[in-house]
């Protein structure tokens, strides 16, 4: 495959042409631009911290001035300028030289530096230099993922728990011997010059979630579609943003997910040699989540429920990220990246040869799914159903490949016990007041965990969940291991020991970690979260 810079000009030209044609077919140029000016002026007035604020203000003020004077036949050219403006902001700048440098140096360098907090561990492992390999575990359908890249273009769709996810996914792809995938990252992550430099040059393009202009959203979606058509594998976080509650995503954003179907149809139209698009679900599973405290507080606050972007969380503080990774390596705590079985853009499973299968395992000719009057074509109402079906299959894979660790089991068992002891309180009041009894005898907690582990192992045998290595021992092992991990990082631990009793140091964190088991109908308690996992159930508020 040629390098990204060689294709960039072609993507730019096609982006401007395609988006301009699409939006002008639906309305006049003046209507499109007046809408863009309105949305951008509103955003700029509210977004005072944006580094590009003055540049954007100048661009849209000048465009509005020219629009007022332009005759109708000149207005489409202004639309093309607006599309080009958005496209230049979005586009990535992959540099293979920087990728080679980082992937060769980062694993061992980070391992040595991070293990400096644990000299004894460094000595024990010498002369083997500690690396990120000691922290990141790869599981699942890795060979299928590697093979499908030779048969089409891949969209990798992981769960999203932390801003570390992009780093972990990139490192996982490197470990699998795969080239970097193009991915969209929130514009706020580029504000740090050092991080922004590496993200731009390692395949990231920018996504500004504060922009509500429909034209911007069309440019973003078309850009992603074009990268797929040009044969570049993509990585999307289909949940749209990090899971504030700590739960597995059960409802996905369909916009970027739909680019796979659009790219497939366009590939068929131009008779591409490799038209197939493969959607590969993956789960990222952490014993500890870097931003857990900020995320759950945002989830629970009335203001936070409407806040889409957090710019002041733990990821924005390099020392905090450094300390967090140090703790993970010194504890031998694991981050598990589990690759799921691949799907086609319609949600059908595919075999290792990239062929689509029906529920009975028979081959399907999916090209027929795209036909309109015997030819491949997009059909918005039909395709919406296809994309929704694919999203449902991805969510099923997320729950199937969700890897549960001791921190989740301990949090769930302790939280359920506290609910038993304070039946008069809803979840919100329980975590705010701690209830009348916020400590549990260890023996009672062990009994609860035994029961929970029994249910989880039954689910695992049925292929509905995965248990991590930290959950393979006894209840006492789960409690001891979970407490040890919780005590290492957060300002207050989710759970802590008090003699022969266990209590919650921070009930909100306890909620965050126990939420990883929401959606499995475990135990006798009703669910804590709504079905989309984006809010507390009304009776628990």
mmCIF file of C-alpha atoms in Angstrom, residues 10-287:
data_model
loop_
_atom_site.group_PDB
_atom_site.id
_atom_site.type_symbol
_atom_site.label_atom_id
_atom_site.label_comp_id
_atom_site.label_asym_id
_atom_site.label_seq_id
_atom_site.Cartn_x
_atom_site.Cartn_y
_atom_site.Cartn_z
ATOM 1 C CA UNK A 10 -6.773 12.638 -4.163
ATOM 2 C CA UNK A 11 -8.822 12.383 -0.976
ATOM 3 C CA UNK A 12 -8.902 16.187 -0.651
ATOM 4 C CA UNK A 13 -10.144 16.700 -4.203
ATOM 5 C CA UNK A 14 -12.792 13.988 -4.001
ATOM 6 C CA UNK A 15 -13.923 15.233 -0.580
ATOM 7 C CA UNK A 16 -14.605 18.748 -1.832
ATOM 8 C CA UNK A 17 -16.326 17.509 -4.978
ATOM 9 C CA UNK A 18 -18.468 14.844 -3.318
ATOM 10 C CA UNK A 19 -19.670 16.853 -0.309
ATOM 11 C CA UNK A 20 -20.397 19.951 -2.392
ATOM 12 C CA UNK A 21 -22.456 17.906 -4.850
ATOM 13 C CA UNK A 22 -24.356 16.173 -2.057
ATOM 14 C CA UNK A 23 -25.299 19.264 -0.071
ATOM 15 C CA UNK A 24 -26.122 21.414 -3.108
ATOM 16 C CA UNK A 25 -28.457 18.697 -4.385
ATOM 17 C CA UNK A 26 -30.503 19.121 -1.195
ATOM 18 C CA UNK A 27 -30.675 22.906 -1.015
ATOM 19 C CA UNK A 28 -29.340 26.214 -2.287
ATOM 20 C CA UNK A 29 -25.779 27.305 -1.598
ATOM 21 C CA UNK A 30 -26.952 30.319 0.396
ATOM 22 C CA UNK A 31 -29.090 28.128 2.689
ATOM 23 C CA UNK A 32 -26.184 25.753 3.325
ATOM 24 C CA UNK A 33 -23.747 28.561 4.095
ATOM 25 C CA UNK A 34 -26.141 30.620 6.226
ATOM 26 C CA UNK A 35 -26.704 27.523 8.362
ATOM 27 C CA UNK A 36 -22.947 26.953 8.678
ATOM 28 C CA UNK A 37 -22.308 30.582 9.630
ATOM 29 C CA UNK A 38 -25.033 30.426 12.287
ATOM 30 C CA UNK A 39 -23.696 27.244 13.922
ATOM 31 C CA UNK A 40 -20.069 28.314 13.773
ATOM 32 C CA UNK A 41 -20.687 31.792 15.178
ATOM 33 C CA UNK A 42 -22.600 30.262 18.065
ATOM 34 C CA UNK A 43 -19.828 27.730 18.749
ATOM 35 C CA UNK A 44 -17.058 30.312 18.533
ATOM 36 C CA UNK A 45 -18.859 32.595 21.005
ATOM 37 C CA UNK A 46 -19.117 29.744 23.524
ATOM 38 C CA UNK A 47 -15.774 28.006 22.884
ATOM 39 C CA UNK A 48 -13.409 30.621 24.306
ATOM 40 C CA UNK A 49 -10.616 28.141 25.008
ATOM 41 C CA UNK A 50 -10.128 26.894 21.450
ATOM 42 C CA UNK A 51 -6.611 27.523 20.039
ATOM 43 C CA UNK A 52 -8.148 27.973 16.570
ATOM 44 C CA UNK A 53 -10.842 30.407 17.752
ATOM 45 C CA UNK A 54 -9.485 33.538 16.072
ATOM 46 C CA UNK A 55 -8.681 31.735 12.825
ATOM 47 C CA UNK A 56 -12.218 30.301 12.664
ATOM 48 C CA UNK A 57 -13.789 33.635 13.578
ATOM 49 C CA UNK A 58 -11.886 35.341 10.761
ATOM 50 C CA UNK A 59 -12.748 32.646 8.203
ATOM 51 C CA UNK A 60 -16.488 32.632 8.874
ATOM 52 C CA UNK A 61 -16.742 36.416 9.152
ATOM 53 C CA UNK A 62 -15.066 36.789 5.762
ATOM 54 C CA UNK A 63 -17.207 34.054 4.214
ATOM 55 C CA UNK A 64 -20.404 35.681 5.546
ATOM 56 C CA UNK A 65 -19.303 39.042 4.097
ATOM 57 C CA UNK A 66 -18.626 37.535 0.681
ATOM 58 C CA UNK A 67 -21.884 35.565 0.734
ATOM 59 C CA UNK A 68 -23.902 38.788 1.151
ATOM 60 C CA UNK A 69 -22.355 40.222 -2.024
ATOM 61 C CA UNK A 70 -22.001 37.090 -4.174
ATOM 62 C CA UNK A 71 -24.425 36.514 -7.047
ATOM 63 C CA UNK A 72 -26.158 33.149 -7.031
ATOM 64 C CA UNK A 73 -23.874 31.555 -9.628
ATOM 65 C CA UNK A 74 -20.776 32.263 -7.470
ATOM 66 C CA UNK A 75 -22.203 30.854 -4.219
ATOM 67 C CA UNK A 76 -21.388 27.148 -4.909
ATOM 68 C CA UNK A 77 -17.695 28.119 -4.958
ATOM 69 C CA UNK A 78 -18.109 29.433 -1.407
ATOM 70 C CA UNK A 79 -19.598 26.090 -0.385
ATOM 71 C CA UNK A 80 -16.514 24.375 -1.758
ATOM 72 C CA UNK A 81 -14.325 26.749 0.282
ATOM 73 C CA UNK A 82 -16.245 25.878 3.448
ATOM 74 C CA UNK A 83 -15.879 22.156 2.740
ATOM 75 C CA UNK A 84 -12.146 22.586 2.106
ATOM 76 C CA UNK A 85 -11.810 24.567 5.366
ATOM 77 C CA UNK A 86 -13.411 21.750 7.359
ATOM 78 C CA UNK A 87 -11.446 19.105 5.461
ATOM 79 C CA UNK A 88 -8.086 20.711 6.222
ATOM 80 C CA UNK A 89 -8.962 20.759 9.914
ATOM 81 C CA UNK A 90 -9.990 17.086 9.924
ATOM 82 C CA UNK A 91 -7.359 15.398 7.781
ATOM 83 C CA UNK A 92 -4.597 13.314 9.322
ATOM 84 C CA UNK A 93 -0.914 13.452 8.445
ATOM 85 C CA UNK A 94 0.512 9.969 8.812
ATOM 86 C CA UNK A 95 4.300 9.950 8.725
ATOM 87 C CA UNK A 96 5.861 6.461 8.424
ATOM 88 C CA UNK A 97 9.216 7.735 9.739
ATOM 89 C CA UNK A 98 7.697 8.842 13.029
ATOM 90 C CA UNK A 99 5.697 5.618 13.263
ATOM 91 C CA UNK A 100 8.891 3.557 12.855
ATOM 92 C CA UNK A 101 10.700 5.622 15.468
ATOM 93 C CA UNK A 102 7.933 5.429 18.055
ATOM 94 C CA UNK A 103 7.117 1.736 17.666
ATOM 95 C CA UNK A 104 10.777 0.759 17.969
ATOM 96 C CA UNK A 105 11.597 2.958 20.940
ATOM 97 C CA UNK A 106 8.365 3.251 22.937
ATOM 98 C CA UNK A 107 7.812 -0.277 24.339
ATOM 99 C CA UNK A 108 11.217 -0.744 25.963
ATOM 100 C CA UNK A 109 11.763 2.900 26.883
ATOM 101 C CA UNK A 110 8.390 3.198 28.587
ATOM 102 C CA UNK A 111 8.934 -0.097 30.341
ATOM 103 C CA UNK A 112 12.257 1.003 31.853
ATOM 104 C CA UNK A 113 10.993 4.426 32.899
ATOM 105 C CA UNK A 114 7.734 3.200 34.376
ATOM 106 C CA UNK A 115 9.417 0.431 36.328
ATOM 107 C CA UNK A 116 11.728 2.953 37.971
ATOM 108 C CA UNK A 117 9.062 3.197 40.662
ATOM 109 C CA UNK A 118 9.716 -0.474 41.413
ATOM 110 C CA UNK A 119 13.509 -1.079 41.441
ATOM 111 C CA UNK A 120 13.096 -4.534 42.934
ATOM 112 C CA UNK A 121 10.922 -5.627 40.017
ATOM 113 C CA UNK A 122 13.454 -4.192 37.572
ATOM 114 C CA UNK A 123 16.274 -6.181 39.246
ATOM 115 C CA UNK A 124 14.180 -9.375 39.317
ATOM 116 C CA UNK A 125 13.561 -9.187 35.581
ATOM 117 C CA UNK A 126 17.077 -8.074 34.530
ATOM 118 C CA UNK A 127 18.458 -8.575 31.885
ATOM 119 C CA UNK A 128 14.991 -8.725 30.335
ATOM 120 C CA UNK A 129 13.983 -5.091 29.895
ATOM 121 C CA UNK A 130 10.398 -4.519 31.081
ATOM 122 C CA UNK A 131 8.088 -3.318 28.346
ATOM 123 C CA UNK A 132 4.471 -2.577 27.632
ATOM 124 C CA UNK A 133 4.170 -6.271 26.773
ATOM 125 C CA UNK A 134 4.057 -6.835 30.535
ATOM 126 C CA UNK A 135 0.897 -4.770 30.770
ATOM 127 C CA UNK A 136 -1.086 -5.376 27.556
ATOM 128 C CA UNK A 137 -2.566 -8.812 26.786
ATOM 129 C CA UNK A 138 -3.927 -9.660 23.308
ATOM 130 C CA UNK A 139 -6.679 -12.260 22.961
ATOM 131 C CA UNK A 140 -9.391 -13.442 20.605
ATOM 132 C CA UNK A 141 -9.632 -13.576 16.827
ATOM 133 C CA UNK A 142 -6.252 -12.007 16.164
ATOM 134 C CA UNK A 143 -5.350 -14.332 13.271
ATOM 135 C CA UNK A 144 -8.633 -13.619 11.507
ATOM 136 C CA UNK A 145 -7.987 -9.885 11.828
ATOM 137 C CA UNK A 146 -4.510 -10.294 10.369
ATOM 138 C CA UNK A 147 -5.811 -12.377 7.461
ATOM 139 C CA UNK A 148 -8.768 -10.165 6.536
ATOM 140 C CA UNK A 149 -6.523 -7.197 5.826
ATOM 141 C CA UNK A 150 -5.362 -9.017 2.673
ATOM 142 C CA UNK A 151 -8.949 -9.541 1.509
ATOM 143 C CA UNK A 152 -10.465 -6.082 1.970
ATOM 144 C CA UNK A 153 -10.457 -3.066 4.253
ATOM 145 C CA UNK A 154 -11.002 -3.340 8.008
ATOM 146 C CA UNK A 155 -12.935 -1.137 10.413
ATOM 147 C CA UNK A 156 -11.926 -1.921 13.990
ATOM 148 C CA UNK A 157 -14.664 -0.895 16.470
ATOM 149 C CA UNK A 158 -13.592 -1.134 20.148
ATOM 150 C CA UNK A 159 -15.328 -0.286 23.389
ATOM 151 C CA UNK A 160 -14.245 3.065 24.810
ATOM 152 C CA UNK A 161 -13.325 3.416 28.489
ATOM 153 C CA UNK A 162 -10.338 5.771 28.537
ATOM 154 C CA UNK A 163 -8.306 8.189 26.456
ATOM 155 C CA UNK A 164 -5.565 5.570 26.789
ATOM 156 C CA UNK A 165 -7.606 3.385 24.433
ATOM 157 C CA UNK A 166 -6.060 4.878 21.294
ATOM 158 C CA UNK A 167 -2.561 4.208 22.634
ATOM 159 C CA UNK A 168 -3.414 0.644 23.647
ATOM 160 C CA UNK A 169 -5.108 -0.078 20.313
ATOM 161 C CA UNK A 170 -2.154 1.317 18.362
ATOM 162 C CA UNK A 171 0.282 -0.738 20.391
ATOM 163 C CA UNK A 172 -1.869 -3.855 19.980
ATOM 164 C CA UNK A 173 -1.888 -3.448 16.194
ATOM 165 C CA UNK A 174 1.883 -3.073 16.236
ATOM 166 C CA UNK A 175 2.208 -6.253 18.309
ATOM 167 C CA UNK A 176 0.092 -8.089 15.723
ATOM 168 C CA UNK A 177 2.408 -6.955 12.945
ATOM 169 C CA UNK A 178 -0.253 -4.716 11.408
ATOM 170 C CA UNK A 179 0.323 -1.203 10.068
ATOM 171 C CA UNK A 180 -1.354 1.695 11.880
ATOM 172 C CA UNK A 181 -5.076 2.227 11.369
ATOM 173 C CA UNK A 182 -6.509 5.678 10.648
ATOM 174 C CA UNK A 183 -8.695 6.866 13.501
ATOM 175 C CA UNK A 184 -10.638 9.915 14.622
ATOM 176 C CA UNK A 185 -9.641 11.538 17.909
ATOM 177 C CA UNK A 186 -11.334 14.357 19.790
ATOM 178 C CA UNK A 187 -9.876 17.771 18.967
ATOM 179 C CA UNK A 188 -9.285 18.441 22.676
ATOM 180 C CA UNK A 189 -6.656 15.672 22.722
ATOM 181 C CA UNK A 190 -4.545 17.639 20.228
ATOM 182 C CA UNK A 191 -4.295 20.731 22.439
ATOM 183 C CA UNK A 192 -1.154 19.348 24.057
ATOM 184 C CA UNK A 193 1.522 20.064 21.437
ATOM 185 C CA UNK A 194 3.600 16.959 22.115
ATOM 186 C CA UNK A 195 0.658 14.537 22.194
ATOM 187 C CA UNK A 196 -0.923 16.306 19.226
ATOM 188 C CA UNK A 197 2.261 15.990 17.177
ATOM 189 C CA UNK A 198 2.449 12.227 17.670
ATOM 190 C CA UNK A 199 -1.285 11.653 17.174
ATOM 191 C CA UNK A 200 -1.267 13.585 13.893
ATOM 192 C CA UNK A 201 1.730 11.637 12.633
ATOM 193 C CA UNK A 202 0.522 8.223 13.795
ATOM 194 C CA UNK A 203 -2.681 8.213 11.781
ATOM 195 C CA UNK A 204 -5.189 10.279 13.775
ATOM 196 C CA UNK A 205 -7.557 12.788 12.232
ATOM 197 C CA UNK A 206 -9.430 15.344 14.311
ATOM 198 C CA UNK A 207 -13.063 15.172 15.366
ATOM 199 C CA UNK A 208 -14.465 18.357 16.920
ATOM 200 C CA UNK A 209 -17.552 17.223 18.817
ATOM 201 C CA UNK A 210 -18.456 20.827 19.623
ATOM 202 C CA UNK A 211 -19.238 21.495 15.971
ATOM 203 C CA UNK A 212 -22.950 21.051 15.312
ATOM 204 C CA UNK A 213 -22.950 22.329 11.734
ATOM 205 C CA UNK A 214 -24.531 19.648 9.493
ATOM 206 C CA UNK A 215 -21.988 20.525 6.788
ATOM 207 C CA UNK A 216 -19.102 19.713 9.153
ATOM 208 C CA UNK A 217 -20.681 16.365 10.039
ATOM 209 C CA UNK A 218 -21.090 15.552 6.349
ATOM 210 C CA UNK A 219 -17.435 16.424 5.670
ATOM 211 C CA UNK A 220 -16.296 14.259 8.594
ATOM 212 C CA UNK A 221 -18.366 11.265 7.490
ATOM 213 C CA UNK A 222 -17.310 11.596 3.851
ATOM 214 C CA UNK A 223 -13.640 11.917 4.815
ATOM 215 C CA UNK A 224 -13.827 8.648 6.777
ATOM 216 C CA UNK A 225 -15.654 6.977 3.881
ATOM 217 C CA UNK A 226 -13.016 8.089 1.395
ATOM 218 C CA UNK A 227 -10.147 6.748 3.496
ATOM 219 C CA UNK A 228 -11.879 3.361 3.425
ATOM 220 C CA UNK A 229 -12.393 3.568 -0.328
ATOM 221 C CA UNK A 230 -8.696 4.362 -0.726
ATOM 222 C CA UNK A 231 -7.951 1.144 1.144
ATOM 223 C CA UNK A 232 -6.968 2.535 4.560
ATOM 224 C CA UNK A 233 -8.063 0.510 7.553
ATOM 225 C CA UNK A 234 -9.962 2.572 10.118
ATOM 226 C CA UNK A 235 -10.544 2.510 13.848
ATOM 227 C CA UNK A 236 -13.803 3.992 15.200
ATOM 228 C CA UNK A 237 -15.099 4.154 18.752
ATOM 229 C CA UNK A 238 -18.766 3.535 17.902
ATOM 230 C CA UNK A 239 -19.981 4.559 21.362
ATOM 231 C CA UNK A 240 -18.970 8.086 20.351
ATOM 232 C CA UNK A 241 -17.306 8.995 23.644
ATOM 233 C CA UNK A 242 -15.907 7.288 26.711
ATOM 234 C CA UNK A 243 -18.447 5.309 28.722
ATOM 235 C CA UNK A 244 -19.060 7.693 31.632
ATOM 236 C CA UNK A 245 -20.824 5.054 33.713
ATOM 237 C CA UNK A 246 -18.092 2.418 33.337
ATOM 238 C CA UNK A 247 -20.546 0.021 31.667
ATOM 239 C CA UNK A 248 -20.210 -1.708 28.306
ATOM 240 C CA UNK A 249 -21.833 0.299 25.514
ATOM 241 C CA UNK A 250 -25.279 -0.999 24.628
ATOM 242 C CA UNK A 251 -26.232 1.745 22.154
ATOM 243 C CA UNK A 252 -23.950 3.009 19.408
ATOM 244 C CA UNK A 253 -23.618 6.110 17.240
ATOM 245 C CA UNK A 254 -24.538 5.146 13.690
ATOM 246 C CA UNK A 255 -22.963 8.025 11.733
ATOM 247 C CA UNK A 256 -19.359 6.893 11.330
ATOM 248 C CA UNK A 257 -20.411 3.249 11.513
ATOM 249 C CA UNK A 258 -22.399 3.829 8.325
ATOM 250 C CA UNK A 259 -19.246 4.780 6.430
ATOM 251 C CA UNK A 260 -18.423 1.098 6.026
ATOM 252 C CA UNK A 261 -21.617 0.441 4.075
ATOM 253 C CA UNK A 262 -21.184 3.607 1.989
ATOM 254 C CA UNK A 263 -17.600 2.653 1.144
ATOM 255 C CA UNK A 264 -18.671 -0.879 0.179
ATOM 256 C CA UNK A 265 -21.374 0.408 -2.180
ATOM 257 C CA UNK A 266 -18.969 2.905 -3.757
ATOM 258 C CA UNK A 267 -16.337 0.182 -4.153
ATOM 259 C CA UNK A 268 -18.881 -1.945 -6.013
ATOM 260 C CA UNK A 269 -19.860 0.975 -8.221
ATOM 261 C CA UNK A 270 -16.299 1.545 -9.388
ATOM 262 C CA UNK A 271 -15.631 -2.212 -9.613
ATOM 263 C CA UNK A 272 -12.814 -2.246 -7.061
ATOM 264 C CA UNK A 273 -10.596 -5.341 -7.040
ATOM 265 C CA UNK A 274 -11.123 -5.649 -3.262
ATOM 266 C CA UNK A 275 -14.506 -4.087 -2.464
ATOM 267 C CA UNK A 276 -15.129 -5.852 0.839
ATOM 268 C CA UNK A 277 -15.307 -3.956 4.118
ATOM 269 C CA UNK A 278 -14.952 -5.913 7.363
ATOM 270 C CA UNK A 279 -16.187 -4.654 10.734
ATOM 271 C CA UNK A 280 -14.220 -6.124 13.653
ATOM 272 C CA UNK A 281 -15.523 -5.545 17.207
ATOM 273 C CA UNK A 282 -12.995 -5.430 20.044
ATOM 274 C CA UNK A 283 -13.108 -4.856 23.778
ATOM 275 C CA UNK A 284 -10.618 -2.932 25.885
ATOM 276 C CA UNK A 285 -10.686 -4.186 29.445
ATOM 277 C CA UNK A 286 -8.986 -2.502 32.411
ATOM 278 C CA UNK A 287 -8.663 -3.557 36.036
#
